Amino acid sequence: MKKIGIIGLGKFLPKKVLTNADLEKMVDTSDEWITTRTGIKKRRLVAKGEATSDLAVKAAEEALKDAKLKPLDIDLIIVATITPDMPFPATACFVQEKLGAKNAVSFDISAACAGFLYALTIAQQFIARGNYRNALVIGAEVLSSVTDWQDRNTCVLFGDGAGAAVLSEVKSGGILSTYLGTDGSKTGLLFIPGGGSRNPVSRESMSHRMHYIKMQGNELFKLAVTIMASAAQTALKAANLECKDIDLVIPHQANMRIIMAMAKKLGLPKEKIYLNIDRYGNMSSASTVTALCEAVKEGRIQKGDIVLLDAFGAGLVWGACVIKW
Ligand code: COA
C-alpha cells in the first residue's frame, strides 16, 4: 500500500479586516456577544472584484513553493468550495489556467465546511491507485458574497480565505485513515435557498433575500459537537490509535464553544487544539487547511506527530482524517 502525505501547504487571506467593532455599526450586536458566543474577534474580506479562484491561486502558489514543485508537476487539482467564481465552469479550471498547471485534470467539489476533507480523500484515492502523482487540494471561499449583512444571526460568523495542500507519495508517515459521512435529512439547517435550479434568480428571490445563507444555529451547534467527536473516534479507530495518541487536532473553525465541547467529549486538553477562529471566523472549506498550514508554519506540528483533522458542515457532511506528519 502506497503512503500518501501532504508535502506542501499554503494559505491566502485577503487584506481587508472586519472587526467586531465594525459589525457593531452594521447590525444590532456587540463585541462582547460575538466573542463570548463564538470566539471570533475579526475576519478577512475580499476587495471588490476579488473572487474565489484569485484567493485559491495565491494559496496554491505558496503550497507549490513549499513542496518544491512547479505547476507542470501537478496532474490533479481539486477545489472544494461553496462559493465558486461562477456556477460553471468549475473554479478549478480558472485555477489551472492562472497557475499554468496545464497537465492537471481539474474539478470542484461541494461539501461545505467538510469540503477540504472530502477533496483530500478523493485525491488520496487517485494517487494510491496510481492515476495521478501530485495533487493540489484547495479549500477556498468568498463567503462574504453569500452573507446577509443585515442578519446578525449569521453575518458575524463568516470570513473569506483560501488554503492549499500538495499531496504526493511519501516515504514515511502520511495519511493513516480518512472517514467521511453525510446526513441529507438535515439540509434545511444550513443552506442558500435561491440562485440554483430550485429557485432561480428572480426579482422575487432577490426581494426575499434567498441568495444568502440561512441557518438554524442552535440545532447545528448540538449536532456539530456530537458528530465531530464521533468522527474523530471513527478515524482514530481506523488508524488503530486512541485520543491519547493525538499530538494536535485541527478542527473546523465554526465556533470556539463547539470546538471546546468536542475536545471535552474526547478528553483532550486545550493545548492539543489548534485555533485560528479568533482571527478569521468560519471560512467553510478554507478553515481546516488554513489552520493546518498555520500550525505547521508555527512549529506546532513536528515530524512524527499524529494530527487529526475534523470537520462538519452544511449537508450535513462531516469528515475526519488522521495523519502521521
Ligand atoms: N448579536 C447579538 N445577539 C444575537 C446575535 C448577534 N450577532 N445573533 C443572535 N443573537 C441573539 C438571538 O436573537 C437570541 O436572542 P433572543 O434570546 O432574544 O431570541 C440570542 O442571541 C440567543 O440566540 P441563540 O441562537 O440561542 O444563540 P447561541 O448561543 O446558539 O449562539 C450561534 C448562536 C450561531 C453563535 C451558535 O448557535 C452557533 O455557532 N451555531 C453553529 C453555527 C455553525 O456552526 N454554523 C456553521 C456550521 S459549519
mmCIF file of C-alpha atoms and ligand atoms in Angstrom:
data_model
loop_
_atom_site.group_PDB
_atom_site.id
_atom_site.type_symbol
_atom_site.label_atom_id
_atom_site.label_comp_id
_atom_site.label_asym_id
_atom_site.label_seq_id
_atom_site.Cartn_x
_atom_site.Cartn_y
_atom_site.Cartn_z
ATOM 1 C CA MET A 1 0.000 0.000 0.000
ATOM 2 C CA LYS A 2 1.423 3.389 -1.046
ATOM 3 C CA LYS A 3 1.896 6.018 1.665
ATOM 4 C CA ILE A 4 0.259 9.314 0.649
ATOM 5 C CA GLY A 5 1.018 12.509 2.535
ATOM 6 C CA ILE A 6 0.974 16.303 2.449
ATOM 7 C CA ILE A 7 4.287 17.618 1.091
ATOM 8 C CA GLY A 8 3.444 21.332 0.901
ATOM 9 C CA LEU A 9 0.999 23.835 2.382
ATOM 10 C CA GLY A 10 -0.052 27.405 1.574
ATOM 11 C CA LYS A 11 -2.712 29.926 2.531
ATOM 12 C CA PHE A 12 -4.012 33.280 1.448
ATOM 13 C CA LEU A 13 -6.127 35.685 3.465
ATOM 14 C CA PRO A 14 -7.404 38.844 1.777
ATOM 15 C CA LYS A 15 -6.153 42.137 3.239
ATOM 16 C CA LYS A 16 -9.373 43.766 4.430
ATOM 17 C CA VAL A 17 -10.123 43.164 8.119
ATOM 18 C CA LEU A 18 -13.676 43.403 9.513
ATOM 19 C CA THR A 19 -13.658 43.606 13.316
ATOM 20 C CA ASN A 20 -16.483 43.029 15.776
ATOM 21 C CA ALA A 21 -16.439 46.798 16.366
ATOM 22 C CA ASP A 22 -17.100 47.313 12.634
ATOM 23 C CA LEU A 23 -20.040 44.880 12.850
ATOM 24 C CA GLU A 24 -21.474 46.813 15.788
ATOM 25 C CA LYS A 25 -22.018 49.662 13.323
ATOM 26 C CA MET A 26 -23.783 47.402 10.787
ATOM 27 C CA VAL A 27 -26.206 45.265 12.865
ATOM 28 C CA ASP A 28 -27.563 45.131 16.438
ATOM 29 C CA THR A 29 -24.681 43.194 18.016
ATOM 30 C CA SER A 30 -21.710 43.688 20.324
ATOM 31 C CA ASP A 31 -18.089 42.623 20.531
ATOM 32 C CA GLU A 32 -18.942 41.025 23.867
ATOM 33 C CA TRP A 33 -21.768 38.887 22.388
ATOM 34 C CA ILE A 34 -19.730 37.737 19.393
ATOM 35 C CA THR A 35 -16.615 36.974 21.455
ATOM 36 C CA THR A 36 -18.349 35.013 24.199
ATOM 37 C CA ARG A 37 -20.765 33.117 21.899
ATOM 38 C CA THR A 38 -18.328 32.330 19.077
ATOM 39 C CA GLY A 39 -14.703 33.198 19.918
ATOM 40 C CA ILE A 40 -14.462 35.368 16.791
ATOM 41 C CA LYS A 41 -12.782 38.816 17.036
ATOM 42 C CA LYS A 42 -12.249 39.622 13.356
ATOM 43 C CA ARG A 43 -12.464 38.150 9.870
ATOM 44 C CA ARG A 44 -10.989 38.904 6.431
ATOM 45 C CA LEU A 45 -12.990 40.060 3.419
ATOM 46 C CA VAL A 46 -12.119 40.236 -0.275
ATOM 47 C CA ALA A 47 -11.750 43.507 -2.145
ATOM 48 C CA LYS A 48 -14.342 44.346 -4.806
ATOM 49 C CA GLY A 49 -13.727 42.165 -7.858
ATOM 50 C CA GLU A 50 -11.630 39.575 -5.977
ATOM 51 C CA ALA A 51 -13.071 36.056 -6.487
ATOM 52 C CA THR A 52 -12.541 32.581 -5.024
ATOM 53 C CA SER A 53 -10.058 31.486 -7.710
ATOM 54 C CA ASP A 54 -7.885 34.572 -7.027
ATOM 55 C CA LEU A 55 -7.520 33.508 -3.390
ATOM 56 C CA ALA A 56 -7.084 29.836 -4.365
ATOM 57 C CA VAL A 57 -4.244 30.593 -6.794
ATOM 58 C CA LYS A 58 -2.265 32.559 -4.200
ATOM 59 C CA ALA A 59 -2.622 29.762 -1.642
ATOM 60 C CA ALA A 60 -1.700 27.182 -4.301
ATOM 61 C CA GLU A 61 1.443 29.097 -5.354
ATOM 62 C CA GLU A 62 2.644 29.109 -1.738
ATOM 63 C CA ALA A 63 1.884 25.372 -1.367
ATOM 64 C CA LEU A 64 3.767 24.543 -4.586
ATOM 65 C CA LYS A 65 6.789 26.530 -3.398
ATOM 66 C CA ASP A 66 6.636 24.730 -0.053
ATOM 67 C CA ALA A 67 6.504 21.358 -1.872
ATOM 68 C CA LYS A 68 9.340 22.438 -4.212
ATOM 69 C CA LEU A 69 7.186 21.593 -7.227
ATOM 70 C CA LYS A 70 6.340 23.518 -10.409
ATOM 71 C CA PRO A 71 2.786 23.984 -11.757
ATOM 72 C CA LEU A 72 3.506 21.498 -14.567
ATOM 73 C CA ASP A 73 4.293 18.788 -11.961
ATOM 74 C CA ILE A 74 0.668 18.858 -10.799
ATOM 75 C CA ASP A 75 -1.634 16.370 -12.527
ATOM 76 C CA LEU A 76 -4.770 16.810 -10.382
ATOM 77 C CA ILE A 77 -6.432 19.937 -8.952
ATOM 78 C CA ILE A 78 -9.489 19.677 -6.706
ATOM 79 C CA VAL A 79 -11.070 22.876 -5.408
ATOM 80 C CA ALA A 80 -13.507 22.475 -2.528
ATOM 81 C CA THR A 81 -15.823 25.469 -2.474
ATOM 82 C CA ILE A 82 -19.446 26.521 -1.975
ATOM 83 C CA THR A 83 -18.736 29.981 -3.382
ATOM 84 C CA PRO A 84 -17.388 29.274 -6.873
ATOM 85 C CA ASP A 85 -16.390 32.151 -9.180
ATOM 86 C CA MET A 86 -19.418 31.245 -11.351
ATOM 87 C CA PRO A 87 -21.998 28.396 -11.398
ATOM 88 C CA PHE A 88 -19.834 26.965 -14.192
ATOM 89 C CA PRO A 89 -17.152 26.341 -15.317
ATOM 90 C CA ALA A 90 -15.531 24.882 -12.227
ATOM 91 C CA THR A 91 -13.387 27.261 -10.177
ATOM 92 C CA ALA A 92 -10.626 24.631 -10.529
ATOM 93 C CA CYS A 93 -10.500 25.414 -14.276
ATOM 94 C CA PHE A 94 -9.777 29.090 -13.554
ATOM 95 C CA VAL A 95 -7.132 27.997 -11.037
ATOM 96 C CA GLN A 96 -5.496 25.634 -13.553
ATOM 97 C CA GLU A 97 -5.269 28.402 -16.148
ATOM 98 C CA LYS A 98 -3.941 31.078 -13.761
ATOM 99 C CA LEU A 99 -1.352 28.693 -12.297
ATOM 100 C CA GLY A 100 -0.286 27.390 -15.704
ATOM 101 C CA ALA A 101 -0.848 23.819 -14.482
ATOM 102 C CA LYS A 102 -1.607 22.550 -17.981
ATOM 103 C CA ASN A 103 -1.220 18.875 -17.093
ATOM 104 C CA ALA A 104 -3.788 18.878 -14.299
ATOM 105 C CA VAL A 105 -7.249 17.342 -14.501
ATOM 106 C CA SER A 106 -9.249 19.931 -12.574
ATOM 107 C CA PHE A 107 -12.666 19.907 -10.926
ATOM 108 C CA ASP A 108 -14.613 21.288 -7.957
ATOM 109 C CA ILE A 109 -16.415 19.528 -5.161
ATOM 110 C CA SER A 110 -19.173 20.930 -2.940
ATOM 111 C CA ALA A 111 -19.074 19.643 0.621
ATOM 112 C CA ALA A 112 -19.332 22.910 2.547
ATOM 113 C CA CYS A 113 -17.160 23.066 5.687
ATOM 114 C CA ALA A 114 -16.027 19.438 5.246
ATOM 115 C CA GLY A 115 -15.006 20.198 1.652
ATOM 116 C CA PHE A 116 -11.256 20.075 2.234
ATOM 117 C CA LEU A 117 -11.527 16.654 3.879
ATOM 118 C CA TYR A 118 -13.716 15.320 1.054
ATOM 119 C CA ALA A 119 -11.250 16.650 -1.544
ATOM 120 C CA LEU A 120 -8.249 15.293 0.363
ATOM 121 C CA THR A 121 -9.847 11.834 0.486
ATOM 122 C CA ILE A 122 -10.626 11.867 -3.257
ATOM 123 C CA ALA A 123 -7.071 12.945 -4.125
ATOM 124 C CA GLN A 124 -5.590 10.299 -1.825
ATOM 125 C CA GLN A 125 -7.575 7.556 -3.618
ATOM 126 C CA PHE A 126 -6.438 8.717 -7.059
ATOM 127 C CA ILE A 127 -2.777 8.825 -6.037
ATOM 128 C CA ALA A 128 -2.974 5.459 -4.241
ATOM 129 C CA ARG A 129 -4.449 3.865 -7.400
ATOM 130 C CA GLY A 130 -1.658 5.335 -9.491
ATOM 131 C CA ASN A 131 -3.913 7.596 -11.616
ATOM 132 C CA TYR A 132 -2.059 10.756 -10.602
ATOM 133 C CA ARG A 133 1.200 11.585 -8.831
ATOM 134 C CA ASN A 134 0.915 15.113 -7.448
ATOM 135 C CA ALA A 135 -2.420 16.621 -6.436
ATOM 136 C CA LEU A 136 -3.255 20.152 -5.406
ATOM 137 C CA VAL A 137 -6.136 20.137 -2.929
ATOM 138 C CA ILE A 138 -7.597 23.576 -2.251
ATOM 139 C CA GLY A 139 -10.262 24.910 0.094
ATOM 140 C CA ALA A 140 -11.268 28.428 -0.974
ATOM 141 C CA GLU A 141 -14.249 30.619 -0.165
ATOM 142 C CA VAL A 142 -15.634 34.101 -0.598
ATOM 143 C CA LEU A 143 -18.424 33.660 1.947
ATOM 144 C CA SER A 144 -18.893 37.430 2.115
ATOM 145 C CA SER A 145 -20.611 37.127 -1.303
ATOM 146 C CA VAL A 146 -23.414 34.962 0.170
ATOM 147 C CA THR A 147 -23.607 36.512 3.646
ATOM 148 C CA ASP A 148 -26.672 38.569 4.527
ATOM 149 C CA TRP A 149 -25.092 41.665 6.049
ATOM 150 C CA GLN A 150 -28.463 42.588 7.587
ATOM 151 C CA ASP A 151 -28.807 39.283 9.505
ATOM 152 C CA ARG A 152 -26.988 39.410 12.844
ATOM 153 C CA ASN A 153 -27.572 35.653 13.361
ATOM 154 C CA THR A 154 -25.171 34.803 10.544
ATOM 155 C CA CYS A 155 -23.128 37.802 9.387
ATOM 156 C CA VAL A 156 -20.893 37.800 12.460
ATOM 157 C CA LEU A 157 -19.721 34.236 11.779
ATOM 158 C CA PHE A 158 -18.151 34.089 8.331
ATOM 159 C CA GLY A 159 -14.990 35.216 6.534
ATOM 160 C CA ASP A 160 -13.078 34.816 3.248
ATOM 161 C CA GLY A 161 -9.841 32.913 2.644
ATOM 162 C CA ALA A 162 -8.067 30.009 0.977
ATOM 163 C CA GLY A 163 -5.704 27.203 1.872
ATOM 164 C CA ALA A 164 -3.936 24.641 -0.303
ATOM 165 C CA ALA A 165 -2.135 21.338 0.199
ATOM 166 C CA VAL A 166 0.045 19.338 -2.191
ATOM 167 C CA LEU A 167 -0.475 15.579 -1.879
ATOM 168 C CA SER A 168 2.012 13.018 -3.089
ATOM 169 C CA GLU A 169 3.551 9.653 -2.291
ATOM 170 C CA VAL A 170 5.791 9.894 0.789
ATOM 171 C CA LYS A 171 8.480 7.604 2.213
ATOM 172 C CA SER A 172 7.306 7.750 5.820
ATOM 173 C CA GLY A 173 4.229 8.887 7.714
ATOM 174 C CA GLY A 174 1.327 10.161 5.608
ATOM 175 C CA ILE A 175 -2.434 9.703 5.826
ATOM 176 C CA LEU A 176 -3.270 6.849 8.216
ATOM 177 C CA SER A 177 -7.058 6.959 7.874
ATOM 178 C CA THR A 178 -9.925 9.014 6.500
ATOM 179 C CA TYR A 179 -13.609 8.893 7.347
ATOM 180 C CA LEU A 180 -16.473 10.765 5.650
ATOM 181 C CA GLY A 181 -20.188 10.963 6.487
ATOM 182 C CA THR A 182 -23.407 12.554 5.198
ATOM 183 C CA ASP A 183 -26.947 13.067 6.539
ATOM 184 C CA GLY A 184 -29.138 14.529 3.815
ATOM 185 C CA SER A 185 -32.188 14.664 6.086
ATOM 186 C CA LYS A 186 -30.853 17.890 7.609
ATOM 187 C CA THR A 187 -30.286 20.042 4.519
ATOM 188 C CA GLY A 188 -32.709 22.608 5.966
ATOM 189 C CA LEU A 189 -30.412 23.574 8.853
ATOM 190 C CA LEU A 190 -27.910 25.484 6.730
ATOM 191 C CA PHE A 191 -28.470 26.398 3.096
ATOM 192 C CA ILE A 192 -28.832 29.060 0.414
ATOM 193 C CA PRO A 193 -32.346 28.671 -0.987
ATOM 194 C CA GLY A 194 -32.023 30.875 -4.073
ATOM 195 C CA GLY A 195 -29.854 31.061 -7.163
ATOM 196 C CA GLY A 196 -29.948 27.349 -8.088
ATOM 197 C CA SER A 197 -32.398 25.358 -10.220
ATOM 198 C CA ARG A 198 -34.937 25.094 -7.342
ATOM 199 C CA ASN A 199 -35.370 28.851 -7.058
ATOM 200 C CA PRO A 200 -33.598 30.514 -9.990
ATOM 201 C CA VAL A 201 -32.640 34.147 -9.562
ATOM 202 C CA SER A 202 -35.711 36.326 -9.982
ATOM 203 C CA ARG A 203 -36.993 39.618 -8.682
ATOM 204 C CA GLU A 204 -38.951 37.612 -6.073
ATOM 205 C CA SER A 205 -35.927 35.558 -4.941
ATOM 206 C CA MET A 206 -33.935 38.752 -4.602
ATOM 207 C CA SER A 207 -36.614 40.555 -2.594
ATOM 208 C CA HIS A 208 -36.837 37.569 -0.201
ATOM 209 C CA ARG A 209 -33.047 37.619 0.180
ATOM 210 C CA MET A 210 -32.967 33.958 -0.910
ATOM 211 C CA HIS A 211 -29.411 34.124 -2.276
ATOM 212 C CA TYR A 212 -27.985 34.480 1.237
ATOM 213 C CA ILE A 213 -27.068 31.892 3.892
ATOM 214 C CA LYS A 214 -29.972 30.708 6.106
ATOM 215 C CA MET A 215 -29.052 28.900 9.293
ATOM 216 C CA GLN A 216 -30.567 27.297 12.387
ATOM 217 C CA GLY A 217 -27.556 27.859 14.615
ATOM 218 C CA ASN A 218 -28.782 26.248 17.790
ATOM 219 C CA GLU A 219 -29.645 22.867 16.252
ATOM 220 C CA LEU A 220 -26.394 22.831 14.265
ATOM 221 C CA PHE A 221 -24.387 23.576 17.366
ATOM 222 C CA LYS A 222 -25.534 20.415 19.166
ATOM 223 C CA LEU A 223 -25.113 18.202 16.102
ATOM 224 C CA ALA A 224 -21.636 19.600 15.394
ATOM 225 C CA VAL A 225 -20.333 18.680 18.852
ATOM 226 C CA THR A 226 -21.653 15.096 18.746
ATOM 227 C CA ILE A 227 -20.763 14.392 15.127
ATOM 228 C CA MET A 228 -17.236 15.872 15.248
ATOM 229 C CA ALA A 229 -16.438 13.858 18.388
ATOM 230 C CA SER A 230 -17.740 10.626 16.884
ATOM 231 C CA ALA A 231 -16.000 11.261 13.506
ATOM 232 C CA ALA A 232 -12.714 11.717 15.390
ATOM 233 C CA GLN A 233 -13.206 8.418 17.208
ATOM 234 C CA THR A 234 -14.065 6.560 13.973
ATOM 235 C CA ALA A 235 -11.000 7.881 12.131
ATOM 236 C CA LEU A 236 -8.737 7.112 15.105
ATOM 237 C CA LYS A 237 -10.075 3.569 15.366
ATOM 238 C CA ALA A 238 -9.454 3.031 11.646
ATOM 239 C CA ALA A 239 -5.832 4.093 12.248
ATOM 240 C CA ASN A 240 -5.543 1.803 15.303
ATOM 241 C CA LEU A 241 -4.985 4.811 17.541
ATOM 242 C CA GLU A 242 -6.654 6.394 20.563
ATOM 243 C CA CYS A 243 -7.334 10.003 21.600
ATOM 244 C CA LYS A 244 -4.266 9.974 23.859
ATOM 245 C CA ASP A 245 -2.068 9.364 20.788
ATOM 246 C CA ILE A 246 -3.076 12.679 19.167
ATOM 247 C CA ASP A 247 -0.479 15.469 19.229
ATOM 248 C CA LEU A 248 -2.644 18.160 17.634
ATOM 249 C CA VAL A 249 -6.258 18.470 16.482
ATOM 250 C CA ILE A 250 -7.065 20.783 13.571
ATOM 251 C CA PRO A 251 -10.821 21.245 13.876
ATOM 252 C CA HIS A 252 -13.138 23.105 11.539
ATOM 253 C CA GLN A 253 -13.337 26.632 12.946
ATOM 254 C CA ALA A 254 -17.085 27.345 13.213
ATOM 255 C CA ASN A 255 -17.452 28.238 16.879
ATOM 256 C CA MET A 256 -14.969 28.154 19.765
ATOM 257 C CA ARG A 257 -17.624 26.648 22.049
ATOM 258 C CA ILE A 258 -18.316 23.807 19.574
ATOM 259 C CA ILE A 259 -14.587 23.045 19.398
ATOM 260 C CA MET A 260 -14.117 23.104 23.182
ATOM 261 C CA ALA A 261 -17.212 20.937 23.800
ATOM 262 C CA MET A 262 -15.910 18.428 21.251
ATOM 263 C CA ALA A 263 -12.469 18.430 22.904
ATOM 264 C CA LYS A 264 -14.098 17.816 26.295
ATOM 265 C CA LYS A 265 -16.071 14.860 24.901
ATOM 266 C CA LEU A 266 -12.803 13.389 23.601
ATOM 267 C CA GLY A 267 -10.939 14.157 26.833
ATOM 268 C CA LEU A 268 -8.413 16.350 25.024
ATOM 269 C CA PRO A 269 -6.721 19.329 26.719
ATOM 270 C CA LYS A 270 -6.964 22.732 25.010
ATOM 271 C CA GLU A 271 -3.199 22.742 24.315
ATOM 272 C CA LYS A 272 -3.842 19.963 21.785
ATOM 273 C CA ILE A 273 -6.368 22.000 19.799
ATOM 274 C CA TYR A 274 -5.295 24.474 17.109
ATOM 275 C CA LEU A 275 -7.424 27.598 16.853
ATOM 276 C CA ASN A 276 -7.469 30.498 14.409
ATOM 277 C CA ILE A 277 -11.200 31.278 14.599
ATOM 278 C CA ASP A 278 -10.479 34.494 16.534
ATOM 279 C CA ARG A 279 -8.641 35.923 13.504
ATOM 280 C CA TYR A 280 -10.676 34.609 10.556
ATOM 281 C CA GLY A 281 -14.114 33.342 11.654
ATOM 282 C CA ASN A 282 -15.641 30.436 9.753
ATOM 283 C CA MET A 283 -14.203 30.172 6.209
ATOM 284 C CA SER A 284 -16.006 26.906 5.393
ATOM 285 C CA SER A 285 -13.776 24.656 3.225
ATOM 286 C CA ALA A 286 -10.810 27.014 3.739
ATOM 287 C CA SER A 287 -10.815 26.786 7.546
ATOM 288 C CA THR A 288 -9.232 23.384 8.200
ATOM 289 C CA VAL A 289 -6.479 23.641 5.595
ATOM 290 C CA THR A 290 -5.585 27.211 6.572
ATOM 291 C CA ALA A 291 -5.360 26.159 10.224
ATOM 292 C CA LEU A 292 -3.195 23.155 9.264
ATOM 293 C CA CYS A 293 -0.890 25.423 7.254
ATOM 294 C CA GLU A 294 -0.517 27.880 10.152
ATOM 295 C CA ALA A 295 0.037 25.106 12.707
ATOM 296 C CA VAL A 296 2.895 23.660 10.625
ATOM 297 C CA LYS A 297 4.478 27.066 9.960
ATOM 298 C CA GLU A 298 4.272 27.991 13.663
ATOM 299 C CA GLY A 299 6.095 24.762 14.583
ATOM 300 C CA ARG A 300 3.076 23.303 16.390
ATOM 301 C CA ILE A 301 3.426 20.141 14.251
ATOM 302 C CA GLN A 302 6.730 18.260 14.129
ATOM 303 C CA LYS A 303 7.878 15.255 12.109
ATOM 304 C CA GLY A 304 6.338 12.069 13.530
ATOM 305 C CA ASP A 305 3.387 13.864 15.195
ATOM 306 C CA ILE A 306 -0.114 12.434 14.958
ATOM 307 C CA VAL A 307 -2.503 15.089 13.612
ATOM 308 C CA LEU A 308 -6.277 14.803 13.497
ATOM 309 C CA LEU A 309 -8.305 16.892 11.024
ATOM 310 C CA ASP A 310 -12.009 17.054 11.886
ATOM 311 C CA ALA A 311 -14.778 18.987 10.099
ATOM 312 C CA PHE A 312 -18.535 19.341 9.936
ATOM 313 C CA GLY A 313 -20.863 21.412 7.772
ATOM 314 C CA ALA A 314 -23.989 22.005 5.704
ATOM 315 C CA GLY A 315 -25.498 18.906 4.166
ATOM 316 C CA LEU A 316 -24.957 17.663 6.736
ATOM 317 C CA VAL A 317 -21.496 16.476 5.839
ATOM 318 C CA TRP A 318 -18.546 15.616 8.014
ATOM 319 C CA GLY A 319 -15.090 14.113 7.807
ATOM 320 C CA ALA A 320 -12.041 13.231 9.859
ATOM 321 C CA CYS A 321 -8.524 12.294 8.860
ATOM 322 C CA VAL A 322 -5.537 11.037 10.848
ATOM 323 C CA ILE A 323 -2.112 11.968 9.503
ATOM 324 C CA LYS A 324 1.333 10.972 10.744
ATOM 325 C CA TRP A 325 3.489 14.007 9.967
HETATM 326 N N1 COA B 1 -25.555 39.702 18.372
HETATM 327 C C1 COA B 1 -26.378 39.807 19.452
HETATM 328 N N2 COA B 1 -27.374 38.935 19.674
HETATM 329 C C2 COA B 1 -27.546 37.933 18.797
HETATM 330 C C3 COA B 1 -26.728 37.785 17.654
HETATM 331 C C4 COA B 1 -25.709 38.737 17.472
HETATM 332 N N3 COA B 1 -24.867 38.672 16.426
HETATM 333 N N4 COA B 1 -27.137 36.685 16.992
HETATM 334 C C5 COA B 1 -28.168 36.163 17.649
HETATM 335 N N5 COA B 1 -28.432 36.920 18.740
HETATM 336 C C6 COA B 1 -29.459 36.730 19.748
HETATM 337 C C7 COA B 1 -30.614 35.900 19.256
HETATM 338 O O1 COA B 1 -31.529 36.723 18.545
HETATM 339 C C8 COA B 1 -31.208 35.379 20.533
HETATM 340 O O2 COA B 1 -31.996 36.392 21.131
HETATM 341 P P1 COA B 1 -33.372 36.030 21.856
HETATM 342 O O3 COA B 1 -32.978 35.128 23.009
HETATM 343 O O4 COA B 1 -33.878 37.362 22.267
HETATM 344 O O5 COA B 1 -34.199 35.330 20.834
HETATM 345 C C9 COA B 1 -29.970 35.199 21.424
HETATM 346 O O6 COA B 1 -28.920 35.975 20.830
HETATM 347 C C10 COA B 1 -29.505 33.752 21.555
HETATM 348 O O7 COA B 1 -29.513 33.172 20.282
HETATM 349 P P2 COA B 1 -29.065 31.684 20.075
HETATM 350 O O8 COA B 1 -29.225 31.346 18.625
HETATM 351 O O9 COA B 1 -29.703 30.802 21.087
HETATM 352 O O10 COA B 1 -27.523 31.810 20.433
HETATM 353 P P3 COA B 1 -26.461 30.665 20.529
HETATM 354 O O11 COA B 1 -25.849 30.654 21.853
HETATM 355 O O12 COA B 1 -26.954 29.366 19.965
HETATM 356 O O13 COA B 1 -25.340 31.208 19.527
HETATM 357 C C11 COA B 1 -24.583 30.799 17.289
HETATM 358 C C12 COA B 1 -25.672 31.413 18.165
HETATM 359 C C13 COA B 1 -24.987 30.998 15.846
HETATM 360 C C14 COA B 1 -23.296 31.527 17.565
HETATM 361 C C15 COA B 1 -24.427 29.298 17.622
HETATM 362 O O14 COA B 1 -25.700 28.682 17.671
HETATM 363 C C16 COA B 1 -23.577 28.572 16.617
HETATM 364 O O15 COA B 1 -22.417 28.852 16.479
HETATM 365 N N6 COA B 1 -24.137 27.562 15.953
HETATM 366 C C17 COA B 1 -23.445 26.768 14.999
HETATM 367 C C18 COA B 1 -23.310 27.523 13.741
HETATM 368 C C19 COA B 1 -22.401 26.820 12.828
HETATM 369 O O16 COA B 1 -21.521 26.134 13.236
HETATM 370 N N7 COA B 1 -22.602 27.021 11.531
HETATM 371 C C20 COA B 1 -21.757 26.501 10.556
HETATM 372 C C21 COA B 1 -21.712 25.023 10.573
HETATM 373 S S1 COA B 1 -20.230 24.576 9.833
#
